[in-house]
Amino acid sequence: MTTPVRFTADEDPEGRTVLAVHGEIDMSNAAEFDQALRAALERGRPLLVDLTATGYLDSAALAVLFEHASSLSLRIDRTLRTLLSICGLSDLVPVEVVARP
């Protein structure tokens, strides 16, 4: 069973909308993830998707990220770096890799 996912959207000091994702994203909640991304994009600011509190993405989650690749950037920790590199998403989207606190 998937860990419940939670989304929070705030503005950072650089004027970007930061959509923080807390929990795993898979086919059971990918549509919810897509809706959260669309709502964040409607704010009309550059969008940073913060996946540092996300330890797992399946192909449905990756499909959502590919769909919106031209409109966002990502913040991840090292856990997701290899996955994004293998699937090619890190070639399309600006990716900031940070260490977990």
Tab-separated table of C-alpha atoms in Angstrom:
chain	number	residue	atom	x	y	z
A	1	MET	CA	0.000	0.000	0.000
A	2	THR	CA	1.227	3.458	-0.888
A	3	THR	CA	2.155	5.948	1.770
A	4	PRO	CA	-0.357	8.811	1.703
A	5	VAL	CA	0.981	11.731	-0.309
A	6	ARG	CA	0.659	15.374	0.655
A	7	PHE	CA	1.326	18.495	-1.413
A	8	THR	CA	2.094	21.992	-0.161
A	9	ALA	CA	2.589	25.049	-2.360
A	10	ASP	CA	4.362	28.194	-1.221
A	11	GLU	CA	6.324	31.031	-2.768
A	12	ASP	CA	10.079	31.199	-2.212
A	13	PRO	CA	12.158	34.404	-1.910
A	14	GLU	CA	13.006	34.175	-5.623
A	15	GLY	CA	9.324	34.457	-6.558
A	16	ARG	CA	8.921	30.835	-7.603
A	17	THR	CA	6.055	28.620	-6.620
A	18	VAL	CA	7.511	25.684	-4.707
A	19	LEU	CA	5.355	22.564	-4.775
A	20	ALA	CA	6.662	20.274	-2.041
A	21	VAL	CA	5.715	16.614	-2.336
A	22	HIS	CA	5.657	14.520	0.839
A	23	GLY	CA	5.296	10.774	0.282
A	24	GLU	CA	5.500	8.284	-2.554
A	25	ILE	CA	3.962	8.876	-5.977
A	26	ASP	CA	2.736	5.917	-7.983
A	27	MET	CA	-0.185	4.984	-10.221
A	28	SER	CA	-2.609	5.183	-7.289
A	29	ASN	CA	-2.035	8.916	-6.796
A	30	ALA	CA	-0.392	10.145	-10.025
A	31	ALA	CA	-3.614	11.903	-11.068
A	32	GLU	CA	-3.600	13.778	-7.759
A	33	PHE	CA	0.031	14.745	-8.410
A	34	ASP	CA	-0.909	15.984	-11.886
A	35	GLN	CA	-3.726	18.106	-10.414
A	36	ALA	CA	-1.356	19.612	-7.834
A	37	LEU	CA	1.146	20.485	-10.581
A	38	ARG	CA	-1.550	22.074	-12.730
A	39	ALA	CA	-2.834	24.139	-9.795
A	40	ALA	CA	0.696	25.312	-8.998
A	41	LEU	CA	1.320	26.257	-12.636
A	42	GLU	CA	-1.882	28.313	-12.674
A	43	ARG	CA	-0.217	30.717	-10.228
A	44	GLY	CA	1.767	31.997	-13.199
A	45	ARG	CA	5.187	31.873	-11.533
A	46	PRO	CA	8.163	29.650	-12.311
A	47	LEU	CA	7.549	26.276	-10.679
A	48	LEU	CA	10.023	24.325	-8.560
A	49	VAL	CA	8.855	20.835	-7.600
A	50	ASP	CA	10.561	19.812	-4.369
A	51	LEU	CA	10.872	16.025	-4.231
A	52	THR	CA	13.316	15.870	-1.310
A	53	ALA	CA	10.636	14.265	0.892
A	54	THR	CA	9.762	11.741	-1.822
A	55	GLY	CA	11.604	8.441	-1.785
A	56	TYR	CA	9.755	6.677	-4.590
A	57	LEU	CA	8.419	7.570	-8.042
A	58	ASP	CA	6.978	4.981	-10.413
A	59	SER	CA	6.468	5.280	-14.165
A	60	ALA	CA	3.097	7.018	-13.706
A	61	ALA	CA	4.769	9.733	-11.625
A	62	LEU	CA	7.557	10.074	-14.180
A	63	ALA	CA	4.970	10.408	-16.963
A	64	VAL	CA	3.404	13.353	-15.110
A	65	LEU	CA	6.813	15.003	-14.752
A	66	PHE	CA	7.600	14.449	-18.447
A	67	GLU	CA	4.229	15.951	-19.396
A	68	HIS	CA	5.082	19.170	-17.551
A	69	ALA	CA	8.854	19.130	-18.189
A	70	SER	CA	8.899	22.400	-20.125
A	71	SER	CA	7.240	24.251	-17.231
A	72	LEU	CA	9.143	23.204	-14.124
A	73	SER	CA	12.409	22.574	-12.372
A	74	LEU	CA	13.122	19.948	-9.731
A	75	ARG	CA	14.771	19.813	-6.332
A	76	ILE	CA	15.744	16.288	-5.332
A	77	ASP	CA	18.076	14.487	-2.991
A	78	ARG	CA	20.550	11.843	-4.100
A	79	THR	CA	17.931	9.094	-3.794
A	80	LEU	CA	16.199	10.116	-7.031
A	81	ARG	CA	19.223	11.341	-9.007
A	82	THR	CA	19.969	8.007	-10.706
A	83	LEU	CA	16.324	7.399	-11.611
A	84	LEU	CA	15.953	10.825	-13.250
A	85	SER	CA	19.212	10.331	-15.116
A	86	ILE	CA	18.327	6.858	-16.423
A	87	CYS	CA	14.912	7.927	-17.693
A	88	GLY	CA	16.347	11.096	-19.276
A	89	LEU	CA	14.271	13.578	-17.310
A	90	SER	CA	17.357	15.285	-15.914
A	91	ASP	CA	18.329	16.125	-19.518
A	92	LEU	CA	15.052	18.026	-20.010
A	93	VAL	CA	14.464	19.676	-16.643
A	94	PRO	CA	16.768	21.781	-14.470
A	95	VAL	CA	17.579	19.629	-11.428
A	96	GLU	CA	18.974	20.846	-8.120
A	97	VAL	CA	20.410	18.027	-5.988
A	98	VAL	CA	20.515	18.734	-2.259
A	99	ALA	CA	21.602	16.725	0.753
A	100	ARG	CA	18.880	15.667	3.157
A	101	PRO	CA	19.043	17.486	6.473
